[in-house]
Every structure is written in structure tokens, then in C-alpha cells.
XYZ file of N, CA and C in Angstrom:
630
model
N 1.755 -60.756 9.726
C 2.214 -59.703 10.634
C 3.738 -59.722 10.691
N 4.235 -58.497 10.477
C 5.668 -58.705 10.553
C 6.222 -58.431 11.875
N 7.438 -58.367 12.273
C 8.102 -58.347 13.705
C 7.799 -56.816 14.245
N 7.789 -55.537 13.372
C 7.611 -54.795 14.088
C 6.082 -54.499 14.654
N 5.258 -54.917 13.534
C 3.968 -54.938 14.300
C 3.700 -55.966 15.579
N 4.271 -57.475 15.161
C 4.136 -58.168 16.724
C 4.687 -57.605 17.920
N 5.958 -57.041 17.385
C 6.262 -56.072 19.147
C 5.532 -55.059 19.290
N 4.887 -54.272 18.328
C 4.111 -52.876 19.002
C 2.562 -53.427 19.395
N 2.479 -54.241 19.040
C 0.704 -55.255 19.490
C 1.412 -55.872 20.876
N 2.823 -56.268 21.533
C 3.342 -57.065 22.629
C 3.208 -55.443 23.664
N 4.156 -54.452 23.469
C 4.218 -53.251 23.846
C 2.863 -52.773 24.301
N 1.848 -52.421 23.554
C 0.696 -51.932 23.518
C -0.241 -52.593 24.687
N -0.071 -54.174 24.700
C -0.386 -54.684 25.709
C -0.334 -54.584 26.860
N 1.551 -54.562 27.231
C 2.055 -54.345 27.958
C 1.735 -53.063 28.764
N 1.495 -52.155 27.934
C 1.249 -50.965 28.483
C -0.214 -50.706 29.189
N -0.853 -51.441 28.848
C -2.542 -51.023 29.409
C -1.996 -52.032 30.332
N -1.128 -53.152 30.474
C -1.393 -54.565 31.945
C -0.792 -53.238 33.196
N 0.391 -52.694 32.793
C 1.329 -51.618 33.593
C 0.600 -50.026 34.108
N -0.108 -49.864 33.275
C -0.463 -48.415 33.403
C 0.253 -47.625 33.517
N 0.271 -46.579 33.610
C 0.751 -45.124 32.995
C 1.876 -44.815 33.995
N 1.732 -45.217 35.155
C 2.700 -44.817 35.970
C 3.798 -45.430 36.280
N 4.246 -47.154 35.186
C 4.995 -47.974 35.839
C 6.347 -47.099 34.931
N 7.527 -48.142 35.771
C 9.038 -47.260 35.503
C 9.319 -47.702 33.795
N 10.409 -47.085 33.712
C 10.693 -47.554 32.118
C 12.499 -47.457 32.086
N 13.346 -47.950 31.680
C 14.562 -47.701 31.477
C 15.049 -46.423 31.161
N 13.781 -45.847 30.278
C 14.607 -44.487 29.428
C 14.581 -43.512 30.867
N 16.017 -42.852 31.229
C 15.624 -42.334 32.139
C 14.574 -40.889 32.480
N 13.783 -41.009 34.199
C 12.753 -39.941 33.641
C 11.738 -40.281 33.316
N 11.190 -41.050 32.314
C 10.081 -41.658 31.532
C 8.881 -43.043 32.181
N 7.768 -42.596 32.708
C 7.029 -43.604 32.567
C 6.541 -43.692 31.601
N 5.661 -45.300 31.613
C 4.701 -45.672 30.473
C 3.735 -44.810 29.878
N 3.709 -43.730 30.447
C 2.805 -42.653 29.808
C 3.532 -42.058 28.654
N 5.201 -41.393 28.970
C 6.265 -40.986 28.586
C 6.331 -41.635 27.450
N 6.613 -42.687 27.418
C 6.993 -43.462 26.743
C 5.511 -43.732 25.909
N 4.779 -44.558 26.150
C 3.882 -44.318 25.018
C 3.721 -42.202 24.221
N 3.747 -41.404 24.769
C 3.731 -40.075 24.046
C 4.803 -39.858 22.996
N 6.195 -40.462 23.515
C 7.179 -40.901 22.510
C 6.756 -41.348 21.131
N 6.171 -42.118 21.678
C 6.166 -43.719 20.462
C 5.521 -42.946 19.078
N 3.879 -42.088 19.731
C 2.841 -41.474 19.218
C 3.646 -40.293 18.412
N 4.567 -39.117 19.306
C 5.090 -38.144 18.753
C 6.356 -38.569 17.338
N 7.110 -39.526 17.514
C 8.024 -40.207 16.574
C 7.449 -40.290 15.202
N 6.253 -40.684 15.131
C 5.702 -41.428 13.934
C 4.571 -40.421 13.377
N 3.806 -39.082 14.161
C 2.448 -38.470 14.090
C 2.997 -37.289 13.825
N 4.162 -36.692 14.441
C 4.531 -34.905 14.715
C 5.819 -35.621 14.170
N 5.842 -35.003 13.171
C 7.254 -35.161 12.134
C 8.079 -33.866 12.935
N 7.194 -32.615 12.917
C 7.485 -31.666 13.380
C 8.553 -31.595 14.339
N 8.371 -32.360 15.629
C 8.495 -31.989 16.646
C 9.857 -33.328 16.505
N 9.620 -34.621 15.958
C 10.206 -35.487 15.871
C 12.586 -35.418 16.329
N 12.649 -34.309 15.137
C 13.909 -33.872 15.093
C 14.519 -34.513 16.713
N 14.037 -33.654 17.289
C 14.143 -33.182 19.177
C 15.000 -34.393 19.533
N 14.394 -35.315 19.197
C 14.656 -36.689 19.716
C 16.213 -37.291 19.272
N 16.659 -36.537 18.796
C 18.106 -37.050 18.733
C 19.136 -35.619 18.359
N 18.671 -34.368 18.204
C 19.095 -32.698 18.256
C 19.009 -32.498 18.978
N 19.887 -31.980 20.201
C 19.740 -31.514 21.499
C 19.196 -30.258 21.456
N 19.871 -29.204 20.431
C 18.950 -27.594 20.414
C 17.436 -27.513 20.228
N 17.056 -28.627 19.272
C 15.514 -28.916 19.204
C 14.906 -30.069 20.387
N 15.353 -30.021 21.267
C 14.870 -30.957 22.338
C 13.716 -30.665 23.081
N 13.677 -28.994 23.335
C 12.687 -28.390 23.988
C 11.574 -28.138 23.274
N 11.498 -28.048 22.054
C 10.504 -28.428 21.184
C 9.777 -29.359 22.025
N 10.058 -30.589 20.962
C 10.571 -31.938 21.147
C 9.317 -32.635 22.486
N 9.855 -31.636 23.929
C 9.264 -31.469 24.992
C 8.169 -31.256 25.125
N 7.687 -30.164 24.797
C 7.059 -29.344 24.646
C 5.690 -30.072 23.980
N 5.700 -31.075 23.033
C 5.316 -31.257 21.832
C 4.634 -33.001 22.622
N 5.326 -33.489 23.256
C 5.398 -34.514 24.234
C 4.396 -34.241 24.949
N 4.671 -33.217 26.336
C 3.723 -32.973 27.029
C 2.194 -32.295 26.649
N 2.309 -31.885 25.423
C 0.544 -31.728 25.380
C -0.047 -32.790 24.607
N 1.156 -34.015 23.770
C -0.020 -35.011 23.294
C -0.145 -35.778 24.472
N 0.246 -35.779 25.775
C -0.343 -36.438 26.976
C -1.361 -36.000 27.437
N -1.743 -34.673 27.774
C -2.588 -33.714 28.115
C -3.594 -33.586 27.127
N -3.461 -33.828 25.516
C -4.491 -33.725 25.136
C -5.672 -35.516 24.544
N -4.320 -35.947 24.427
C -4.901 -37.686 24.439
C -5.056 -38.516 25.362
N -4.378 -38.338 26.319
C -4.480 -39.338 27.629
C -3.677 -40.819 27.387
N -3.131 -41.006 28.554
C -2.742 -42.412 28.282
C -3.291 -43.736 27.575
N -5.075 -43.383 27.723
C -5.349 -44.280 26.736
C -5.891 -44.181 25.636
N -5.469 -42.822 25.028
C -5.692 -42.786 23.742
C -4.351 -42.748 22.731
N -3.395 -42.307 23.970
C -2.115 -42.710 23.021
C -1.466 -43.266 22.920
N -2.443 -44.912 23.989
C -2.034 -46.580 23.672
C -2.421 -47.039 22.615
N -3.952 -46.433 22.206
C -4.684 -47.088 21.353
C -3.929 -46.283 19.883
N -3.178 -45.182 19.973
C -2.587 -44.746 18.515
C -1.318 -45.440 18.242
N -0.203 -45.896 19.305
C 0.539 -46.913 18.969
C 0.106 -47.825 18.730
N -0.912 -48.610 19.192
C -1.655 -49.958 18.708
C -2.145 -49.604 16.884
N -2.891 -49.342 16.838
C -3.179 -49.125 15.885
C -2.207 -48.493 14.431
N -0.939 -48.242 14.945
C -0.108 -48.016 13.613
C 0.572 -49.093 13.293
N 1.640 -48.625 12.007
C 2.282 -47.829 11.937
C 1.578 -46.302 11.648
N 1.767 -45.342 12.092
C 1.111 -44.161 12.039
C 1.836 -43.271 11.312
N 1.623 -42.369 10.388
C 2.418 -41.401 9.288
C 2.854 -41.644 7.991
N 4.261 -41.344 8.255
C 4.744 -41.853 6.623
C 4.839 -43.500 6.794
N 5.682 -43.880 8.220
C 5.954 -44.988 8.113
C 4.761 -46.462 7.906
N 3.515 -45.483 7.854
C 2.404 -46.537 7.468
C 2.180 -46.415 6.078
N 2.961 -45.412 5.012
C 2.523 -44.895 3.851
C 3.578 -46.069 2.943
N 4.353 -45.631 3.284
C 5.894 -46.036 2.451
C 5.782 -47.528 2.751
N 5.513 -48.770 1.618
C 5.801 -49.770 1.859
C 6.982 -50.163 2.406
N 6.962 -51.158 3.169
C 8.568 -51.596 3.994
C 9.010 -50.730 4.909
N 8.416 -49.480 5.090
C 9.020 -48.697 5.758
C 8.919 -49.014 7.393
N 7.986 -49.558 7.367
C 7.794 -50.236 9.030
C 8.590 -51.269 9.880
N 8.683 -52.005 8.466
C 9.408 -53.263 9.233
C 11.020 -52.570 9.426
N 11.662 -51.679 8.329
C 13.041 -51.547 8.173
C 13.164 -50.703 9.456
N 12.496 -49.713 9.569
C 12.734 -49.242 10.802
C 11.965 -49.334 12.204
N 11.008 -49.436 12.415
C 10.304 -50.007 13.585
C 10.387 -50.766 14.203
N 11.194 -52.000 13.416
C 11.429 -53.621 14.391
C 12.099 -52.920 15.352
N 13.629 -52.623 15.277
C 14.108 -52.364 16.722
C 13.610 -51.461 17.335
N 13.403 -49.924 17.145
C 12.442 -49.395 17.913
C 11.341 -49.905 19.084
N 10.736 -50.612 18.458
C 9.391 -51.021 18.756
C 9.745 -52.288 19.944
N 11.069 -53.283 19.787
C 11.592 -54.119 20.301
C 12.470 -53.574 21.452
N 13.438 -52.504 21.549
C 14.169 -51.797 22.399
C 13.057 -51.148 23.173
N 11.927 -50.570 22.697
C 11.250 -50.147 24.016
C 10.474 -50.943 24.716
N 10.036 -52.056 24.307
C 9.482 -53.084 24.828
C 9.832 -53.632 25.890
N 11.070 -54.003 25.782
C 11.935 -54.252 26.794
C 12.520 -53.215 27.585
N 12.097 -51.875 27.349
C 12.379 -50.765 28.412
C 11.808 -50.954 29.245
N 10.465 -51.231 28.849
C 9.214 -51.509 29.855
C 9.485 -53.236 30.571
N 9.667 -53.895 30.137
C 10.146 -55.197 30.614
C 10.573 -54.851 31.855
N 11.893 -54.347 31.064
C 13.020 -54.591 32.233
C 13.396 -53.655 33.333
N 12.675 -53.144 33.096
C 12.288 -51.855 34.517
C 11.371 -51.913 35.629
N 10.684 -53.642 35.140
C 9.925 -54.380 36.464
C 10.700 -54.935 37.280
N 10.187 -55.325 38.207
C 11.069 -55.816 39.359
C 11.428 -57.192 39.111
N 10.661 -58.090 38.072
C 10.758 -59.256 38.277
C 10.658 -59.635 36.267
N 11.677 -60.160 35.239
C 11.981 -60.100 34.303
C 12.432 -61.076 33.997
N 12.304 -62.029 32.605
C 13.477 -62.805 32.319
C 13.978 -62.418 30.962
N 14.456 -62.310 30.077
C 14.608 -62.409 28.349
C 13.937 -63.220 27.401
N 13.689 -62.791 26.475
C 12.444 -63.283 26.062
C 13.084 -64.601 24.860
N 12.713 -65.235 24.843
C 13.459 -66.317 23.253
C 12.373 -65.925 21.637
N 12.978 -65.478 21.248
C 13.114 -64.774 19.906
C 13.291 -65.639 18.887
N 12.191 -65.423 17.723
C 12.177 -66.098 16.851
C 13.860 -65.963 16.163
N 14.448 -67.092 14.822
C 15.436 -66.893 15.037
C 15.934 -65.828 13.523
N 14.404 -65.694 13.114
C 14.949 -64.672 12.012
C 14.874 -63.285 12.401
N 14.190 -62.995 13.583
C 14.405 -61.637 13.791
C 15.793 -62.037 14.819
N 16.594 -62.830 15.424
C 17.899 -62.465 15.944
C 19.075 -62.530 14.978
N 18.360 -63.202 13.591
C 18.988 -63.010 12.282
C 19.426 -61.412 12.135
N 17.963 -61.068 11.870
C 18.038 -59.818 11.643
C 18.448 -58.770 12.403
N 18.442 -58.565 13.830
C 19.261 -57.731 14.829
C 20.664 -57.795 14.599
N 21.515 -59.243 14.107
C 22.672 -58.981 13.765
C 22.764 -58.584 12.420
N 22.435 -58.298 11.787
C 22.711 -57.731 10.720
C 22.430 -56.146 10.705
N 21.520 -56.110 11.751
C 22.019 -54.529 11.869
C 22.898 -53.788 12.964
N 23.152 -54.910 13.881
C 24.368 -54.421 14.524
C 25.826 -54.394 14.070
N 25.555 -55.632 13.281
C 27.161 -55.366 12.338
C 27.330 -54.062 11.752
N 25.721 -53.773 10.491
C 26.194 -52.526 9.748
C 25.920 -51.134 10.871
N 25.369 -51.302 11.981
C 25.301 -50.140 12.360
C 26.692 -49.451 13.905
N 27.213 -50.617 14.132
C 28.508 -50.698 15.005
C 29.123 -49.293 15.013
N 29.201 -48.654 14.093
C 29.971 -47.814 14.278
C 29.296 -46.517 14.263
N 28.302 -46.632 14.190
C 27.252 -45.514 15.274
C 27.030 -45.620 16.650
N 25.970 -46.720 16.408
C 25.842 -47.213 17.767
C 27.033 -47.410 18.803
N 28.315 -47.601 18.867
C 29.750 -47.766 19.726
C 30.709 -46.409 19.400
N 29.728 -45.328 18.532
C 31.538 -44.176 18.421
C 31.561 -43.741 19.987
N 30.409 -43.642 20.988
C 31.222 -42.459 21.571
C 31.861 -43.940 22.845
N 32.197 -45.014 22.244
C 32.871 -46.018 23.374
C 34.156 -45.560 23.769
N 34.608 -45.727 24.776
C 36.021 -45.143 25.239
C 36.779 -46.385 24.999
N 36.541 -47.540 24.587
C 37.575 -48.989 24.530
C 37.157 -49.041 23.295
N 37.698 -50.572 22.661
C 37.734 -50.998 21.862
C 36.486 -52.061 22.368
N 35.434 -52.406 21.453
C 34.220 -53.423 21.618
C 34.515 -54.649 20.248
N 34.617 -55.852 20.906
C 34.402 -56.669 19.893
C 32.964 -57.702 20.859
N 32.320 -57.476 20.025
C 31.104 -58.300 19.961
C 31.100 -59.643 19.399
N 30.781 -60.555 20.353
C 30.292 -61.650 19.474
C 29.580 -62.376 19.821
N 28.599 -62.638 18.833
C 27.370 -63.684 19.143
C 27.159 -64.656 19.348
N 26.562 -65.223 19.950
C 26.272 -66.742 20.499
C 25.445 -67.331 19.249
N 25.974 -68.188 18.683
C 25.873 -68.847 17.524
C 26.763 -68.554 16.244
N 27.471 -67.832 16.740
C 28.112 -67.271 15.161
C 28.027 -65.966 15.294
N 29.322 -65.260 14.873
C 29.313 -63.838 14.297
C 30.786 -62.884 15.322
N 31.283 -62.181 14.388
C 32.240 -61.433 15.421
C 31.984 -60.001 14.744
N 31.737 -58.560 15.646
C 32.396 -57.566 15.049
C 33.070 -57.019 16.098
N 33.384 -55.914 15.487
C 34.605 -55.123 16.122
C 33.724 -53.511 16.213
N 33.776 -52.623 16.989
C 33.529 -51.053 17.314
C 34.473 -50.509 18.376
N 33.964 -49.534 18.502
C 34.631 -48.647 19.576
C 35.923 -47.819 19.524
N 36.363 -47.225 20.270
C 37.836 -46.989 19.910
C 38.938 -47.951 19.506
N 39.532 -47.254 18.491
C 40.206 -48.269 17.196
C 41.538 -48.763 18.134
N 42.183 -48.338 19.233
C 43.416 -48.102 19.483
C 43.473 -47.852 21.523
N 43.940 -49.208 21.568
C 44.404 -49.131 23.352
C 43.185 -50.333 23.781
N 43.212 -50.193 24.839
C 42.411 -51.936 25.606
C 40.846 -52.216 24.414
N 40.645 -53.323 24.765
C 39.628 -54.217 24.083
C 38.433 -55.061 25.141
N 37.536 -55.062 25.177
C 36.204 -55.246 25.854
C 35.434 -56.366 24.835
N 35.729 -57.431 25.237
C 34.322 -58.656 24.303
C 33.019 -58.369 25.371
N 32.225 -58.553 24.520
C 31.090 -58.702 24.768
C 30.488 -59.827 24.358
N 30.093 -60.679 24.880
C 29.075 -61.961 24.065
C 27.692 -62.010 24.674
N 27.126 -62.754 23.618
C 25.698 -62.823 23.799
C 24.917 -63.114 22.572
N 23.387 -63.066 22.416
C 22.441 -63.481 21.611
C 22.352 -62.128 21.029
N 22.080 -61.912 19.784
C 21.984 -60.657 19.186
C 21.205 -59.697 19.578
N 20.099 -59.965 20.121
C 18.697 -59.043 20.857
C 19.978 -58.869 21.779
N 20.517 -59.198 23.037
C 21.260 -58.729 24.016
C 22.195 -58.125 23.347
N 23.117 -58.137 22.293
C 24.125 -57.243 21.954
C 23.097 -55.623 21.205
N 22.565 -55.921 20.795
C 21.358 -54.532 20.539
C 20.872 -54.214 21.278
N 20.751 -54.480 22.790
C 20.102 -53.872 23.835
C 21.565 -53.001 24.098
N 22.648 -53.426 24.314
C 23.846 -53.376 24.491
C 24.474 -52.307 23.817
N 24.135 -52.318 23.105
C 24.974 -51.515 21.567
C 24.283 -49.917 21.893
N 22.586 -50.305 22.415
C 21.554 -49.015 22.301
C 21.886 -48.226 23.426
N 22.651 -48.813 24.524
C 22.739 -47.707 25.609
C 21.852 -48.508 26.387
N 21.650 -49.975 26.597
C 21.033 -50.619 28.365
C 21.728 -51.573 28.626
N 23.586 -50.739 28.523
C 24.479 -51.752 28.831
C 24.290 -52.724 30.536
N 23.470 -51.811 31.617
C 22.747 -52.379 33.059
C 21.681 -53.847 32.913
N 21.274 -54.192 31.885
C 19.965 -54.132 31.534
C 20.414 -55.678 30.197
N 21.168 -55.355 29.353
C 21.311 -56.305 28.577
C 22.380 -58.090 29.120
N 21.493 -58.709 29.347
C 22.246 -60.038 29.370
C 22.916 -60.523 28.750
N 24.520 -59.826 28.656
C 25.847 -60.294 27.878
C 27.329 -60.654 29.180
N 27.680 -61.132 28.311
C 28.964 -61.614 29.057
C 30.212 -60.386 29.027
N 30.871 -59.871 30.024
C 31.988 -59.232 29.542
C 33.188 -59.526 29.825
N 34.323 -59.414 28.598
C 35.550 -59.981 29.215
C 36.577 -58.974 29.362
N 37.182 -58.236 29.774
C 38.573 -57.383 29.210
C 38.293 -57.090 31.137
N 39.999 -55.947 31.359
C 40.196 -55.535 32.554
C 39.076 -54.720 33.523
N 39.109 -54.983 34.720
C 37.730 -54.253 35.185
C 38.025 -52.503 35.101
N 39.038 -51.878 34.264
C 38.950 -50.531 34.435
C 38.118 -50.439 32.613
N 38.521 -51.340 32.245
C 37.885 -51.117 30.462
C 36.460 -51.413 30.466
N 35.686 -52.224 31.486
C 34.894 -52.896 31.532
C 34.014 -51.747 32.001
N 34.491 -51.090 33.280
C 33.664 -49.963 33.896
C 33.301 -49.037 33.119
N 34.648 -48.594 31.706
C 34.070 -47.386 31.663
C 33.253 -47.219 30.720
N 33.497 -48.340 29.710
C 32.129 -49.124 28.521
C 30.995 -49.399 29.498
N 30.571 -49.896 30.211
C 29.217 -49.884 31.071
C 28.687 -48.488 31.551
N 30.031 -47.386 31.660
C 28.922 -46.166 32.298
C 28.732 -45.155 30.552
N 29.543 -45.863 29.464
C 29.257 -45.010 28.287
C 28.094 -44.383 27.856
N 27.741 -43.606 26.958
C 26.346 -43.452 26.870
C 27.075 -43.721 24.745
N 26.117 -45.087 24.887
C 25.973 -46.221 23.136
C 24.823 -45.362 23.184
N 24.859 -45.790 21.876
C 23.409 -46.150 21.055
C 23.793 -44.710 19.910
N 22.297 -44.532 19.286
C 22.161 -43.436 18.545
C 22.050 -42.028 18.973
């Protein structure tokens, strides 16, 4: 079993212990939400776009609310359980390359939107692997930062994002926390921050990620 299937079998769980109505980070979104996500991403290529095109969003919506209405929360636990679903079950590798974080960032949406949470300890080749895609992906994940971000990991590793020019913001932490970080749950991710509290504020209210 590779990492993205152990988090969507951890997720999947999670979601029938929570039921449909508990909170979730993404804002807006319960576990219902959020599982219809997971289902629409990988099943409705169609509708998929929405999810990061703001003009196709209402689609997107649209497309959301009737696979709730027509599957129910527990049928569109049991279709995230049961994938990878679509191409990404077709295309060898295609699951692990993209699903690990997916599948890991929402996991912990649901986590950490309980009242009572700790961080989880992570095998150390998937925090291998989170830094290696936060290095190459830094400068997506941090363009719309208003500072300068240098990241660095607890055990090893430095990068640099954000605006190229004027104050600087470290961040430290374990790589799962700098990818929670990087994705937009700067509230939410257990990192250290160092720079002035006006650089600090306005990287925490940014909107990271993809």
C-alpha cells in the first residue's frame, strides 16, 4: 500500500467515526463537503476544472451538490475508500504522484478542525517526500506571499519563496507542517515563526497554496 492509499483508507475512516456534519478547515465545508470533493476531483473530470478556475466554479458547485443528493454521505465515503477512482486509478503511478498530498492535506482538514488534535508522526519517507515537493513546488505554493518565506526543516533543508525583495519570515518545522503551511492552514500548521510581527501577520492572513 502506498502513502496515498494509507491516508485515503485513514480519511475514509475518519469520516464515517465524524459523520457528515463534523467541521473541516476548508472554509464552508463539512465532512459531507468534503468527502463530495474528494469523489468529484477524481470521477467528474468535467466539473473538476472549478476547483482551482474561479469562472468555472459554479459549475464546479453545482456538480458537488447533486453528487451529495444523489449518493449520500455514505456512498460517497465508500467511493473515496475504494479508489483511486478515474484516470488516476488507470495511469500507473499516477496515484501516489499526486494523491499523497491531497489525500494527506485533507485528512488533516478533518483532524484539525476537532476540538481536541495532536500531529501525527509520519513515517520518515513520506516527510522525505513532502520536502521534496515543497522545495520544487515553493514557488507556487508562496507567489501570492506578501514577504519573503524561507523555510526550513527540522532535520535538514532550507528554501527560500515569497516575495523576492523587502522583509523575510522563517518558518521552521517538520515537512508535513511546512506543507500544511505552504497549502494555505498557515492557523492550523505547527511551525515556528521568526521575522517582525507586521511580516509575520500578513504571511499568516495570506491566502498560500495552489
Amino acid at each position: 500500500m502506498n502513502h496515498a492509499r494509507s491516508e485515503r483508507a485513514e480519511l475514509s475512516d475518519l469520516l464515517v467515526r465524524l459523520g457528515p456534519d463534523a467541521p473541516t478547515l476548508c472554509e464552508g465545508w463539512t465532512a459531507f463537503d468534503l468527502a463530495a470533493h474528494l469523489v468529484l476531483r477524481e470521477r467528474r473530470l468535467d466539473a473538476a476544472p472549478g476547483i482551482a478556475l474561479a469562472p468555472l466554479a459554479g459549475y464546479t458547485a453545482r456538480v458537488q451538490e447533486s453528487l451529495k443528493a444523489g449518493r449520500g454521505f455514505g456512498g460517497l465515503v465508500e467511493l473515496v475508500r475504494s479508489g483511486p477512482g478515474g484516470v488516476y486509478g488507470l495511469v500507473p503511478g499516477l496515484d501516489a504522484a499526486v494523491n499523497t498530498m491531497e489525500m494527506f492535506v485533507h485528512h488533516e482538514d478533518l483532524r484539525r478542525a476537532q476540538r481536541v488534535w495532536e500531529p501525527r508522526e509520519l513515517p520518515a519517507d513520506l516527510e522525505e517526500l513532502f520536502w521534496k515537493r515543497v522545495r520544487a513546488g515553493r514557488g507556487l505554493f508562496l507567489r501570492k506571499a506578501p514577504v519573503g518565506v524561507v523555510l526550513h526543516r527540522i532535520g535538514g533543508g532550507v528554501a527560500l519563496g515569497g516575495a523576492k525583495e523587502g522583509p523575510k519570515v522563517e518558518v521552521t518545522g517538520p515537512a508535513s507542517e511546512l506543507l500544511l503551511f505552504c497549502f494555505g492552514r498557515q492557523a492550523h500548521a505547527r511551525v515556528g515563526l521568526n521575522g517582525d510581527e507586521g511580516s509575520v501577520a500578513r504571511l499568516m492572513d495570506a491566502s498560500l497554496g495552489v
